[in-house]
mmCIF file with all atom_site columns, C-alpha atoms in Angstrom:
data_model
loop_
_atom_site.group_PDB
_atom_site.id
_atom_site.type_symbol
_atom_site.label_atom_id
_atom_site.label_alt_id
_atom_site.label_comp_id
_atom_site.label_asym_id
_atom_site.label_entity_id
_atom_site.label_seq_id
_atom_site.pdbx_PDB_ins_code
_atom_site.Cartn_x
_atom_site.Cartn_y
_atom_site.Cartn_z
_atom_site.occupancy
_atom_site.B_iso_or_equiv
_atom_site.pdbx_formal_charge
_atom_site.auth_seq_id
_atom_site.auth_comp_id
_atom_site.auth_asym_id
_atom_site.auth_atom_id
_atom_site.pdbx_PDB_model_num
ATOM 1   C CA . MET A 1 1   ? -34.913 15.707  1.078   1.00 53.00 ? 191 MET A CA 1
ATOM 2   C CA . THR A 1 2   ? -38.048 14.123  2.575   1.00 65.00 ? 192 THR A CA 1
ATOM 3   C CA . GLU A 1 3   ? -38.014 11.737  5.507   1.00 64.00 ? 193 GLU A CA 1
ATOM 4   C CA . LEU A 1 4   ? -38.946 8.850   3.196   1.00 57.00 ? 194 LEU A CA 1
ATOM 5   C CA . ALA A 1 5   ? -36.070 9.673   0.883   1.00 56.00 ? 195 ALA A CA 1
ATOM 6   C CA . ARG A 1 6   ? -33.652 9.889   3.810   1.00 60.00 ? 196 ARG A CA 1
ATOM 7   C CA . ALA A 1 7   ? -34.849 6.541   5.137   1.00 57.00 ? 197 ALA A CA 1
ATOM 8   C CA . THR A 1 8   ? -34.410 4.966   1.700   1.00 57.00 ? 198 THR A CA 1
ATOM 9   C CA . VAL A 1 9   ? -30.869 6.315   1.388   1.00 52.00 ? 199 VAL A CA 1
ATOM 10  C CA . SER A 1 10  ? -30.016 5.058   4.898   1.00 59.00 ? 200 SER A CA 1
ATOM 11  C CA . ARG A 1 11  ? -31.329 1.581   4.110   1.00 58.00 ? 201 ARG A CA 1
ATOM 12  C CA . LYS A 1 12  ? -29.329 1.480   0.893   1.00 53.00 ? 202 LYS A CA 1
ATOM 13  C CA . ARG A 1 13  ? -26.174 2.530   2.739   1.00 57.00 ? 203 ARG A CA 1
ATOM 14  C CA . LEU A 1 14  ? -26.729 -0.131  5.380   1.00 52.00 ? 204 LEU A CA 1
ATOM 15  C CA . VAL A 1 15  ? -27.226 -2.819  2.735   1.00 47.00 ? 205 VAL A CA 1
ATOM 16  C CA . ARG A 1 16  ? -24.091 -1.677  0.899   1.00 50.00 ? 206 ARG A CA 1
ATOM 17  C CA . ARG A 1 17  ? -22.056 -1.722  4.120   1.00 52.00 ? 207 ARG A CA 1
ATOM 18  C CA . ARG A 1 18  ? -23.245 -5.234  4.949   1.00 46.00 ? 208 ARG A CA 1
ATOM 19  C CA . VAL A 1 19  ? -22.334 -6.435  1.465   1.00 44.00 ? 209 VAL A CA 1
ATOM 20  C CA . TRP A 1 20  ? -18.929 -4.717  1.619   1.00 48.00 ? 210 TRP A CA 1
ATOM 21  C CA . ALA A 1 21  ? -18.316 -6.231  5.068   1.00 48.00 ? 211 ALA A CA 1
ATOM 22  C CA . ASN A 1 22  ? -18.055 -9.608  3.339   1.00 52.00 ? 212 ASN A CA 1
ATOM 23  C CA . HIS A 1 23  ? -15.131 -8.430  1.240   1.00 59.00 ? 213 HIS A CA 1
ATOM 24  C CA . SER A 1 24  ? -11.812 -9.756  2.453   1.00 74.00 ? 214 SER A CA 1
ATOM 25  C CA . TYR A 1 25  ? -8.506  -7.931  2.729   1.00 84.00 ? 215 TYR A CA 1
ATOM 26  C CA . TRP A 1 26  ? -6.807  -11.230 2.023   1.00 86.00 ? 216 TRP A CA 1
ATOM 27  C CA . ALA A 1 27  ? -7.505  -10.507 -1.668  1.00 88.00 ? 217 ALA A CA 1
ATOM 28  C CA . VAL A 1 28  ? -5.675  -7.182  -1.303  1.00 91.00 ? 218 VAL A CA 1
ATOM 29  C CA . LEU A 1 29  ? -2.829  -8.969  0.470   1.00 92.00 ? 219 LEU A CA 1
ATOM 30  C CA . GLY A 1 30  ? -2.574  -11.386 -2.435  1.00 93.00 ? 220 GLY A CA 1
ATOM 31  C CA . ALA A 1 31  ? -2.352  -8.503  -4.904  1.00 94.00 ? 221 ALA A CA 1
ATOM 32  C CA . ILE A 1 32  ? 0.322   -6.842  -2.764  1.00 95.00 ? 222 ILE A CA 1
ATOM 33  C CA . PHE A 1 33  ? 2.401   -10.008 -2.829  1.00 95.00 ? 223 PHE A CA 1
ATOM 34  C CA . VAL A 1 34  ? 2.097   -10.101 -6.620  1.00 96.00 ? 224 VAL A CA 1
ATOM 35  C CA . GLY A 1 35  ? 3.690   -6.648  -6.688  1.00 95.00 ? 225 GLY A CA 1
ATOM 36  C CA . PHE A 1 36  ? 6.307   -7.796  -4.177  1.00 96.00 ? 226 PHE A CA 1
ATOM 37  C CA . PHE A 1 37  ? 7.377   -10.722 -6.356  1.00 96.00 ? 227 PHE A CA 1
ATOM 38  C CA . VAL A 1 38  ? 7.325   -8.608  -9.518  1.00 95.00 ? 228 VAL A CA 1
ATOM 39  C CA . ALA A 1 39  ? 9.737   -6.192  -7.828  1.00 95.00 ? 229 ALA A CA 1
ATOM 40  C CA . ALA A 1 40  ? 11.886  -9.019  -6.479  1.00 95.00 ? 230 ALA A CA 1
ATOM 41  C CA . LEU A 1 41  ? 12.118  -11.266 -9.519  1.00 95.00 ? 231 LEU A CA 1
ATOM 42  C CA . THR A 1 42  ? 12.051  -9.031  -12.588 1.00 93.00 ? 232 THR A CA 1
ATOM 43  C CA . PRO A 1 43  ? 15.040  -7.150  -14.060 1.00 91.00 ? 233 PRO A CA 1
ATOM 44  C CA . ASP A 1 44  ? 15.497  -3.379  -14.034 1.00 88.00 ? 234 ASP A CA 1
ATOM 45  C CA . ALA A 1 45  ? 13.927  -3.061  -17.465 1.00 87.00 ? 235 ALA A CA 1
ATOM 46  C CA . ALA A 1 46  ? 11.293  -0.619  -18.730 1.00 86.00 ? 236 ALA A CA 1
ATOM 47  C CA . TRP A 1 47  ? 8.695   -3.349  -19.181 1.00 89.00 ? 237 TRP A CA 1
ATOM 48  C CA . ALA A 1 48  ? 9.250   -4.597  -15.615 1.00 91.00 ? 238 ALA A CA 1
ATOM 49  C CA . THR A 1 49  ? 8.830   -1.085  -14.198 1.00 90.00 ? 239 THR A CA 1
ATOM 50  C CA . SER A 1 50  ? 5.632   -0.639  -16.190 1.00 91.00 ? 240 SER A CA 1
ATOM 51  C CA . LEU A 1 51  ? 4.370   -4.028  -15.040 1.00 93.00 ? 241 LEU A CA 1
ATOM 52  C CA . LEU A 1 52  ? 5.037   -3.133  -11.402 1.00 93.00 ? 242 LEU A CA 1
ATOM 53  C CA . VAL A 1 53  ? 3.151   0.173   -11.725 1.00 92.00 ? 243 VAL A CA 1
ATOM 54  C CA . LEU A 1 54  ? 0.224   -1.586  -13.413 1.00 93.00 ? 244 LEU A CA 1
ATOM 55  C CA . VAL A 1 55  ? 0.100   -4.128  -10.579 1.00 94.00 ? 245 VAL A CA 1
ATOM 56  C CA . GLN A 1 56  ? 0.037   -1.258  -8.076  1.00 93.00 ? 246 GLN A CA 1
ATOM 57  C CA . CYS A 1 57  ? -2.828  0.358   -9.999  1.00 92.00 ? 247 CYS A CA 1
ATOM 58  C CA . ALA A 1 58  ? -4.801  -2.886  -9.959  1.00 92.00 ? 248 ALA A CA 1
ATOM 59  C CA . THR A 1 59  ? -4.083  -3.347  -6.259  1.00 93.00 ? 249 THR A CA 1
ATOM 60  C CA . LEU A 1 60  ? -5.432  0.147   -5.528  1.00 90.00 ? 250 LEU A CA 1
ATOM 61  C CA . LEU A 1 61  ? -8.676  -0.627  -7.351  1.00 88.00 ? 251 LEU A CA 1
ATOM 62  C CA . ILE A 1 62  ? -9.004  -3.935  -5.469  1.00 89.00 ? 252 ILE A CA 1
ATOM 63  C CA . ALA A 1 63  ? -8.403  -2.087  -2.197  1.00 89.00 ? 253 ALA A CA 1
ATOM 64  C CA . ILE A 1 64  ? -11.121 0.459   -3.044  1.00 86.00 ? 254 ILE A CA 1
ATOM 65  C CA . TRP A 1 65  ? -13.583 -2.333  -3.801  1.00 83.00 ? 255 TRP A CA 1
ATOM 66  C CA . THR A 1 66  ? -12.629 -4.258  -0.674  1.00 83.00 ? 256 THR A CA 1
ATOM 67  C CA . ALA A 1 67  ? -12.905 -1.209  1.558   1.00 79.00 ? 257 ALA A CA 1
ATOM 68  C CA . GLY A 1 68  ? -16.461 -0.746  0.368   1.00 72.00 ? 258 GLY A CA 1
ATOM 69  C CA . TRP A 1 69  ? -16.023 2.597   -1.338  1.00 61.00 ? 259 TRP A CA 1
ATOM 70  C CA . GLY A 1 70  ? -17.487 3.190   -4.758  1.00 54.00 ? 260 GLY A CA 1
ATOM 71  C CA . VAL A 1 71  ? -14.862 4.197   -7.306  1.00 46.00 ? 261 VAL A CA 1
ATOM 72  C CA . THR A 1 72  ? -16.844 7.340   -8.076  1.00 44.00 ? 262 THR A CA 1
ATOM 73  C CA . ASP A 1 73  ? -16.759 8.245   -4.361  1.00 54.00 ? 263 ASP A CA 1
ATOM 74  C CA . ARG A 1 74  ? -12.962 8.241   -4.345  1.00 61.00 ? 264 ARG A CA 1
ATOM 75  C CA . THR A 1 75  ? -12.078 10.267  -7.439  1.00 69.00 ? 265 THR A CA 1
ATOM 76  C CA . ILE A 1 76  ? -8.509  10.988  -6.309  1.00 72.00 ? 266 ILE A CA 1
ATOM 77  C CA . SER A 1 77  ? -7.643  7.305   -5.755  1.00 72.00 ? 267 SER A CA 1
ATOM 78  C CA . PHE A 1 78  ? -9.228  6.296   -9.044  1.00 75.00 ? 268 PHE A CA 1
ATOM 79  C CA . GLY A 1 79  ? -7.432  9.157   -10.799 1.00 80.00 ? 269 GLY A CA 1
ATOM 80  C CA . LEU A 1 80  ? -4.089  7.951   -9.443  1.00 80.00 ? 270 LEU A CA 1
ATOM 81  C CA . ALA A 1 81  ? -4.754  4.495   -10.870 1.00 81.00 ? 271 ALA A CA 1
ATOM 82  C CA . VAL A 1 82  ? -5.663  5.900   -14.299 1.00 83.00 ? 272 VAL A CA 1
ATOM 83  C CA . ILE A 1 83  ? -2.631  8.221   -14.450 1.00 86.00 ? 273 ILE A CA 1
ATOM 84  C CA . GLY A 1 84  ? -0.349  5.417   -13.261 1.00 85.00 ? 274 GLY A CA 1
ATOM 85  C CA . ALA A 1 85  ? -1.624  3.083   -15.978 1.00 87.00 ? 275 ALA A CA 1
ATOM 86  C CA . ALA A 1 86  ? -1.080  5.788   -18.591 1.00 88.00 ? 276 ALA A CA 1
ATOM 87  C CA . GLY A 1 87  ? 2.450   6.484   -17.368 1.00 86.00 ? 277 GLY A CA 1
ATOM 88  C CA . ALA A 1 88  ? 3.289   2.785   -17.358 1.00 87.00 ? 278 ALA A CA 1
ATOM 89  C CA . SER A 1 89  ? 2.102   2.501   -20.976 1.00 87.00 ? 279 SER A CA 1
ATOM 90  C CA . VAL A 1 90  ? 4.182   5.496   -22.078 1.00 87.00 ? 280 VAL A CA 1
ATOM 91  C CA . ASN A 1 91  ? 7.244   4.028   -20.333 1.00 84.00 ? 281 ASN A CA 1
ATOM 92  C CA . LEU A 1 92  ? 7.142   1.039   -22.667 1.00 82.00 ? 282 LEU A CA 1
ATOM 93  C CA . PHE A 1 93  ? 7.962   3.304   -25.626 1.00 83.00 ? 283 PHE A CA 1
ATOM 94  C CA . VAL A 1 94  ? 9.770   6.298   -24.109 1.00 81.00 ? 284 VAL A CA 1
ATOM 95  C CA . GLN A 1 95  ? 12.514  5.570   -21.577 1.00 73.00 ? 285 GLN A CA 1
ATOM 96  C CA . GLY A 1 96  ? 14.671  8.011   -19.682 1.00 76.00 ? 286 GLY A CA 1
ATOM 97  C CA . VAL A 1 97  ? 15.953  8.940   -16.244 1.00 75.00 ? 287 VAL A CA 1
ATOM 98  C CA . THR A 1 98  ? 13.253  11.570  -15.762 1.00 79.00 ? 288 THR A CA 1
ATOM 99  C CA . LEU A 1 99  ? 10.411  9.217   -16.654 1.00 80.00 ? 289 LEU A CA 1
ATOM 100 C CA . THR A 1 100 ? 11.882  6.414   -14.539 1.00 80.00 ? 290 THR A CA 1
ATOM 101 C CA . SER A 1 101 ? 12.142  8.719   -11.543 1.00 81.00 ? 291 SER A CA 1
ATOM 102 C CA . ALA A 1 102 ? 8.607   10.009  -12.123 1.00 85.00 ? 292 ALA A CA 1
ATOM 103 C CA . LEU A 1 103 ? 7.255   6.451   -12.268 1.00 87.00 ? 293 LEU A CA 1
ATOM 104 C CA . ASN A 1 104 ? 9.047   5.512   -9.054  1.00 87.00 ? 294 ASN A CA 1
ATOM 105 C CA . ILE A 1 105 ? 7.592   8.565   -7.319  1.00 88.00 ? 295 ILE A CA 1
ATOM 106 C CA . PHE A 1 106 ? 4.154   7.788   -8.686  1.00 88.00 ? 296 PHE A CA 1
ATOM 107 C CA . ALA A 1 107 ? 4.436   4.133   -7.692  1.00 90.00 ? 297 ALA A CA 1
ATOM 108 C CA . GLY A 1 108 ? 5.228   5.309   -4.166  1.00 90.00 ? 298 GLY A CA 1
ATOM 109 C CA . LEU A 1 109 ? 2.130   7.528   -4.209  1.00 90.00 ? 299 LEU A CA 1
ATOM 110 C CA . LEU A 1 110 ? 0.029   4.618   -5.443  1.00 91.00 ? 300 LEU A CA 1
ATOM 111 C CA . THR A 1 111 ? 1.382   2.404   -2.676  1.00 93.00 ? 301 THR A CA 1
ATOM 112 C CA . ALA A 1 112 ? 0.677   5.079   -0.060  1.00 92.00 ? 302 ALA A CA 1
ATOM 113 C CA . ALA A 1 113 ? -2.855  5.462   -1.445  1.00 90.00 ? 303 ALA A CA 1
ATOM 114 C CA . ILE A 1 114 ? -3.396  1.703   -1.133  1.00 92.00 ? 304 ILE A CA 1
ATOM 115 C CA . ALA A 1 115 ? -2.271  1.840   2.498   1.00 92.00 ? 305 ALA A CA 1
ATOM 116 C CA . VAL A 1 116 ? -4.630  4.754   3.248   1.00 89.00 ? 306 VAL A CA 1
ATOM 117 C CA . VAL A 1 117 ? -7.598  3.036   1.598   1.00 88.00 ? 307 VAL A CA 1
ATOM 118 C CA . VAL A 1 118 ? -6.936  -0.243  3.424   1.00 88.00 ? 308 VAL A CA 1
ATOM 119 C CA . ALA A 1 119 ? -6.468  1.458   6.797   1.00 86.00 ? 309 ALA A CA 1
ATOM 120 C CA . ALA A 1 120 ? -9.545  3.674   6.415   1.00 84.00 ? 310 ALA A CA 1
ATOM 121 C CA . GLY A 1 121 ? -11.649 0.751   5.231   1.00 81.00 ? 311 GLY A CA 1
ATOM 122 C CA . ALA A 1 122 ? -10.577 -1.425  8.149   1.00 78.00 ? 312 ALA A CA 1
ATOM 123 C CA . VAL A 1 123 ? -11.335 1.326   10.669  1.00 77.00 ? 313 VAL A CA 1
ATOM 124 C CA . SER A 1 124 ? -14.740 2.074   9.108   1.00 74.00 ? 314 SER A CA 1
ATOM 125 C CA . GLN A 1 125 ? -15.872 -1.485  9.888   1.00 71.00 ? 315 GLN A CA 1
ATOM 126 C CA . GLY A 1 126 ? -16.319 -0.418  13.492  1.00 69.00 ? 316 GLY A CA 1
ATOM 127 C CA . GLU A 1 127 ? -15.007 -3.749  14.761  1.00 73.00 ? 317 GLU A CA 1
ATOM 128 C CA . VAL A 1 128 ? -11.830 -5.782  15.004  1.00 72.00 ? 318 VAL A CA 1
ATOM 129 C CA . ASN A 1 129 ? -11.936 -9.106  13.166  1.00 75.00 ? 319 ASN A CA 1
ATOM 130 C CA . THR A 1 130 ? -9.842  -11.268 10.874  1.00 77.00 ? 320 THR A CA 1
ATOM 131 C CA . ARG A 1 131 ? -10.294 -8.719  8.086   1.00 79.00 ? 321 ARG A CA 1
ATOM 132 C CA . SER A 1 132 ? -8.763  -6.100  10.366  1.00 79.00 ? 322 SER A CA 1
ATOM 133 C CA . VAL A 1 133 ? -5.760  -8.360  10.934  1.00 82.00 ? 323 VAL A CA 1
ATOM 134 C CA . ALA A 1 134 ? -5.359  -8.832  7.183   1.00 85.00 ? 324 ALA A CA 1
ATOM 135 C CA . GLY A 1 135 ? -5.625  -5.076  6.704   1.00 86.00 ? 325 GLY A CA 1
ATOM 136 C CA . ALA A 1 136 ? -2.929  -4.441  9.309   1.00 87.00 ? 326 ALA A CA 1
ATOM 137 C CA . ILE A 1 137 ? -0.627  -6.928  7.584   1.00 90.00 ? 327 ILE A CA 1
ATOM 138 C CA . CYS A 1 138 ? -1.296  -5.241  4.236   1.00 92.00 ? 328 CYS A CA 1
ATOM 139 C CA . VAL A 1 139 ? -0.264  -1.838  5.564   1.00 93.00 ? 329 VAL A CA 1
ATOM 140 C CA . TYR A 1 140 ? 2.928   -3.238  7.118   1.00 94.00 ? 330 TYR A CA 1
ATOM 141 C CA . ILE A 1 141 ? 4.031   -4.827  3.857   1.00 95.00 ? 331 ILE A CA 1
ATOM 142 C CA . LEU A 1 142 ? 3.108   -1.673  1.948   1.00 96.00 ? 332 LEU A CA 1
ATOM 143 C CA . LEU A 1 143 ? 5.457   0.337   4.174   1.00 95.00 ? 333 LEU A CA 1
ATOM 144 C CA . GLY A 1 144 ? 8.375   -1.664  2.816   1.00 95.00 ? 334 GLY A CA 1
ATOM 145 C CA . MET A 1 145 ? 7.196   -1.062  -0.751  1.00 96.00 ? 335 MET A CA 1
ATOM 146 C CA . ILE A 1 146 ? 6.893   2.696   -0.164  1.00 95.00 ? 336 ILE A CA 1
ATOM 147 C CA . PHE A 1 147 ? 10.498  2.888   1.014   1.00 96.00 ? 337 PHE A CA 1
ATOM 148 C CA . LEU A 1 148 ? 11.616  0.714   -1.913  1.00 95.00 ? 338 LEU A CA 1
ATOM 149 C CA . PHE A 1 149 ? 10.384  3.407   -4.287  1.00 93.00 ? 339 PHE A CA 1
ATOM 150 C CA . ALA A 1 150 ? 11.973  6.129   -2.154  1.00 93.00 ? 340 ALA A CA 1
ATOM 151 C CA . TYR A 1 151 ? 15.330  4.361   -2.370  1.00 94.00 ? 341 TYR A CA 1
ATOM 152 C CA . SER A 1 152 ? 14.858  3.902   -6.122  1.00 91.00 ? 342 SER A CA 1
ATOM 153 C CA . VAL A 1 153 ? 14.299  7.641   -6.609  1.00 90.00 ? 343 VAL A CA 1
ATOM 154 C CA . ILE A 1 154 ? 17.404  8.474   -4.553  1.00 91.00 ? 344 ILE A CA 1
ATOM 155 C CA . SER A 1 155 ? 19.533  5.984   -6.489  1.00 88.00 ? 345 SER A CA 1
ATOM 156 C CA . THR A 1 156 ? 18.279  7.317   -9.845  1.00 84.00 ? 346 THR A CA 1
ATOM 157 C CA . LEU A 1 157 ? 18.661  11.026  -9.116  1.00 84.00 ? 347 LEU A CA 1
ATOM 158 C CA . GLY A 1 158 ? 21.609  10.885  -6.699  1.00 80.00 ? 348 GLY A CA 1
ATOM 159 C CA . THR A 1 159 ? 25.089  11.922  -7.767  1.00 80.00 ? 349 THR A CA 1
ATOM 160 C CA . GLY A 1 160 ? 26.800  8.988   -6.063  1.00 86.00 ? 350 GLY A CA 1
ATOM 161 C CA . PRO A 1 161 ? 26.046  5.322   -5.401  1.00 91.00 ? 351 PRO A CA 1
ATOM 162 C CA . PHE A 1 162 ? 23.126  4.702   -3.043  1.00 91.00 ? 352 PHE A CA 1
ATOM 163 C CA . PHE A 1 163 ? 24.896  1.933   -1.107  1.00 93.00 ? 353 PHE A CA 1
ATOM 164 C CA . ALA A 1 164 ? 28.134  2.370   0.809   1.00 90.00 ? 354 ALA A CA 1
ATOM 165 C CA . GLN A 1 165 ? 29.361  -0.709  -1.044  1.00 90.00 ? 355 GLN A CA 1
ATOM 166 C CA . GLY A 1 166 ? 29.743  1.456   -4.170  1.00 90.00 ? 356 GLY A CA 1
ATOM 167 C CA . THR A 1 167 ? 26.634  0.503   -6.129  1.00 91.00 ? 357 THR A CA 1
ATOM 168 C CA . ASP A 1 168 ? 23.067  1.670   -6.641  1.00 90.00 ? 358 ASP A CA 1
ATOM 169 C CA . GLY A 1 169 ? 21.987  -1.951  -6.662  1.00 89.00 ? 359 GLY A CA 1
ATOM 170 C CA . SER A 1 170 ? 19.067  -3.414  -8.570  1.00 92.00 ? 360 SER A CA 1
ATOM 171 C CA . ARG A 1 171 ? 15.419  -2.953  -7.658  1.00 93.00 ? 361 ARG A CA 1
ATOM 172 C CA . ALA A 1 172 ? 15.473  -6.442  -6.155  1.00 94.00 ? 362 ALA A CA 1
ATOM 173 C CA . LEU A 1 173 ? 18.453  -5.505  -3.985  1.00 94.00 ? 363 LEU A CA 1
ATOM 174 C CA . ARG A 1 174 ? 16.775  -2.301  -2.820  1.00 95.00 ? 364 ARG A CA 1
ATOM 175 C CA . LEU A 1 175 ? 13.661  -4.330  -2.003  1.00 96.00 ? 365 LEU A CA 1
ATOM 176 C CA . TYR A 1 176 ? 15.804  -6.655  0.111   1.00 95.00 ? 366 TYR A CA 1
ATOM 177 C CA . PHE A 1 177 ? 17.424  -3.680  1.843   1.00 95.00 ? 367 PHE A CA 1
ATOM 178 C CA . SER A 1 178 ? 14.030  -2.060  2.495   1.00 96.00 ? 368 SER A CA 1
ATOM 179 C CA . TYR A 1 179 ? 12.494  -5.050  4.222   1.00 96.00 ? 369 TYR A CA 1
ATOM 180 C CA . THR A 1 180 ? 15.568  -5.952  6.253   1.00 95.00 ? 370 THR A CA 1
ATOM 181 C CA . THR A 1 181 ? 15.573  -2.331  7.423   1.00 95.00 ? 371 THR A CA 1
ATOM 182 C CA . LEU A 1 182 ? 11.825  -2.331  8.139   1.00 94.00 ? 372 LEU A CA 1
ATOM 183 C CA . ALA A 1 183 ? 12.225  -5.459  10.244  1.00 91.00 ? 373 ALA A CA 1
ATOM 184 C CA . THR A 1 184 ? 15.447  -4.072  11.823  1.00 86.00 ? 374 THR A CA 1
ATOM 185 C CA . LEU A 1 185 ? 17.326  -7.279  11.005  1.00 86.00 ? 375 LEU A CA 1
ATOM 186 C CA . GLY A 1 186 ? 20.548  -5.372  10.428  1.00 76.00 ? 376 GLY A CA 1
ATOM 187 C CA . TYR A 1 187 ? 22.468  -7.897  8.350   1.00 82.00 ? 377 TYR A CA 1
ATOM 188 C CA . GLY A 1 188 ? 24.988  -5.213  7.389   1.00 81.00 ? 378 GLY A CA 1
ATOM 189 C CA . ASP A 1 189 ? 25.810  -6.645  3.965   1.00 88.00 ? 379 ASP A CA 1
ATOM 190 C CA . TYR A 1 190 ? 24.375  -3.502  2.379   1.00 91.00 ? 380 TYR A CA 1
ATOM 191 C CA . THR A 1 191 ? 24.127  -0.098  4.018   1.00 92.00 ? 381 THR A CA 1
ATOM 192 C CA . ALA A 1 192 ? 22.927  3.255   2.732   1.00 92.00 ? 382 ALA A CA 1
ATOM 193 C CA . ALA A 1 193 ? 25.498  5.899   1.836   1.00 90.00 ? 383 ALA A CA 1
ATOM 194 C CA . GLY A 1 194 ? 25.024  9.584   2.426   1.00 86.00 ? 384 GLY A CA 1
ATOM 195 C CA . ASN A 1 195 ? 22.979  11.558  4.899   1.00 90.00 ? 385 ASN A CA 1
ATOM 196 C CA . LEU A 1 196 ? 19.719  11.289  2.958   1.00 91.00 ? 386 LEU A CA 1
ATOM 197 C CA . GLY A 1 197 ? 20.015  7.529   2.642   1.00 91.00 ? 387 GLY A CA 1
ATOM 198 C CA . HIS A 1 198 ? 20.847  7.202   6.325   1.00 93.00 ? 388 HIS A CA 1
ATOM 199 C CA . THR A 1 199 ? 17.878  9.371   7.308   1.00 94.00 ? 389 THR A CA 1
ATOM 200 C CA . ILE A 1 200 ? 15.370  7.469   5.187   1.00 94.00 ? 390 ILE A CA 1
ATOM 201 C CA . ALA A 1 201 ? 16.681  4.119   6.436   1.00 94.00 ? 391 ALA A CA 1
ATOM 202 C CA . VAL A 1 202 ? 16.425  5.186   10.088  1.00 94.00 ? 392 VAL A CA 1
ATOM 203 C CA . LEU A 1 203 ? 12.905  6.520   9.476   1.00 95.00 ? 393 LEU A CA 1
ATOM 204 C CA . GLU A 1 204 ? 11.864  3.208   7.951   1.00 95.00 ? 394 GLU A CA 1
ATOM 205 C CA . ALA A 1 205 ? 13.272  1.242   10.887  1.00 94.00 ? 395 ALA A CA 1
ATOM 206 C CA . LEU A 1 206 ? 11.470  3.481   13.384  1.00 94.00 ? 396 LEU A CA 1
ATOM 207 C CA . LEU A 1 207 ? 8.159   3.255   11.539  1.00 94.00 ? 397 LEU A CA 1
ATOM 208 C CA . GLY A 1 208 ? 8.461   -0.515  11.250  1.00 91.00 ? 398 GLY A CA 1
ATOM 209 C CA . GLN A 1 209 ? 8.993   -0.999  14.972  1.00 90.00 ? 399 GLN A CA 1
ATOM 210 C CA . LEU A 1 210 ? 6.407   1.576   16.051  1.00 90.00 ? 400 LEU A CA 1
ATOM 211 C CA . TYR A 1 211 ? 3.817   0.015   13.744  1.00 89.00 ? 401 TYR A CA 1
ATOM 212 C CA . LEU A 1 212 ? 4.350   -3.444  15.200  1.00 85.00 ? 402 LEU A CA 1
ATOM 213 C CA . VAL A 1 213 ? 4.196   -2.361  18.846  1.00 84.00 ? 403 VAL A CA 1
ATOM 214 C CA . THR A 1 214 ? 1.202   -0.063  18.380  1.00 85.00 ? 404 THR A CA 1
ATOM 215 C CA . VAL A 1 215 ? -1.150  -0.847  15.504  1.00 82.00 ? 405 VAL A CA 1
ATOM 216 C CA . VAL A 1 216 ? -0.594  -4.592  15.225  1.00 74.00 ? 406 VAL A CA 1
ATOM 217 C CA . ALA A 1 217 ? -0.522  -5.018  19.001  1.00 73.00 ? 407 ALA A CA 1
ATOM 218 C CA . VAL A 1 218 ? -3.830  -3.166  19.422  1.00 76.00 ? 408 VAL A CA 1
ATOM 219 C CA . VAL A 1 219 ? -5.505  -5.120  16.607  1.00 76.00 ? 409 VAL A CA 1
ATOM 220 C CA . VAL A 1 220 ? -4.397  -8.476  17.998  1.00 69.00 ? 410 VAL A CA 1
ATOM 221 C CA . THR A 1 221 ? -5.376  -7.682  21.600  1.00 73.00 ? 411 THR A CA 1
ATOM 222 C CA . ARG A 1 222 ? -8.856  -6.535  20.543  1.00 69.00 ? 412 ARG A CA 1
ATOM 223 C CA . LEU A 1 223 ? -9.486  -9.471  18.228  1.00 64.00 ? 413 LEU A CA 1
ATOM 224 C CA . GLY A 1 224 ? -12.428 -11.539 19.449  1.00 58.00 ? 414 GLY A CA 1
ATOM 225 C CA . ARG A 1 225 ? -13.856 -8.927  21.783  1.00 59.00 ? 415 ARG A CA 1
ATOM 226 C CA . PRO A 1 226 ? -17.564 -8.059  21.532  1.00 50.00 ? 416 PRO A CA 1
ATOM 227 C CA . THR A 1 227 ? -18.209 -5.602  18.727  1.00 50.00 ? 417 THR A CA 1
ATOM 228 C CA . ARG A 1 228 ? -20.871 -3.039  18.095  1.00 49.00 ? 418 ARG A CA 1
ATOM 229 C CA . PRO A 1 229 ? -23.337 -3.616  15.251  1.00 45.00 ? 419 PRO A CA 1
ATOM 230 C CA . LEU A 1 230 ? -23.466 -1.603  12.059  1.00 40.00 ? 420 LEU A CA 1
ATOM 231 C CA . ARG A 1 231 ? -25.442 1.609   12.433  1.00 43.00 ? 421 ARG A CA 1
ATOM 232 C CA . ASP A 1 232 ? -27.543 3.488   9.951   1.00 41.00 ? 422 ASP A CA 1
ATOM 233 C CA . GLU A 1 233 ? -25.989 6.667   8.702   1.00 38.00 ? 423 GLU A CA 1
#
């Protein structure tokens, strides 16, 4: 590649980064809350599960756009969204324990992919600003969603009830349990049963507290400090 060609590519990358820098993670946060309310307010029906997976797919694509990465540059993330949409469509016509479990696992992978894209995009800005704060909030909320799907898989495939109260609960109830655990509120009205449930719940509580006292604390303390300009690559 000639020097002129390299310079042209660098200028294009700089322009793209400056355009992408105007994208706001608040849009991603809004999409995440749509998924949150779908999980919280819809019944445990096939159409609701498919709707939730489709919302997660759309959120992943919004996160890719917001982070400033071309869809073609992130084939794996885009592939997850396409496969998730296909699985959600199939679930509308073919229901079963295996497919439900597979969709819950895939929804967890989608949610994890959203968190990775948001985190990587926020870091690649090279500065701490309000978009970074929104990105940090997005990841925190996504942690609760990831564990929701983990609990759903355990309740679907487990031999006994997920909760010590003798029930697997609904998706809405598991969502409630996930976020009260993440925030370490410890209401005690519902508790996990079995060693696996206990382990996952403790892991979620630890991650929730460590995230708040490390990532969020660092982002907030660095907000407003002088930042370095964008550099050519």
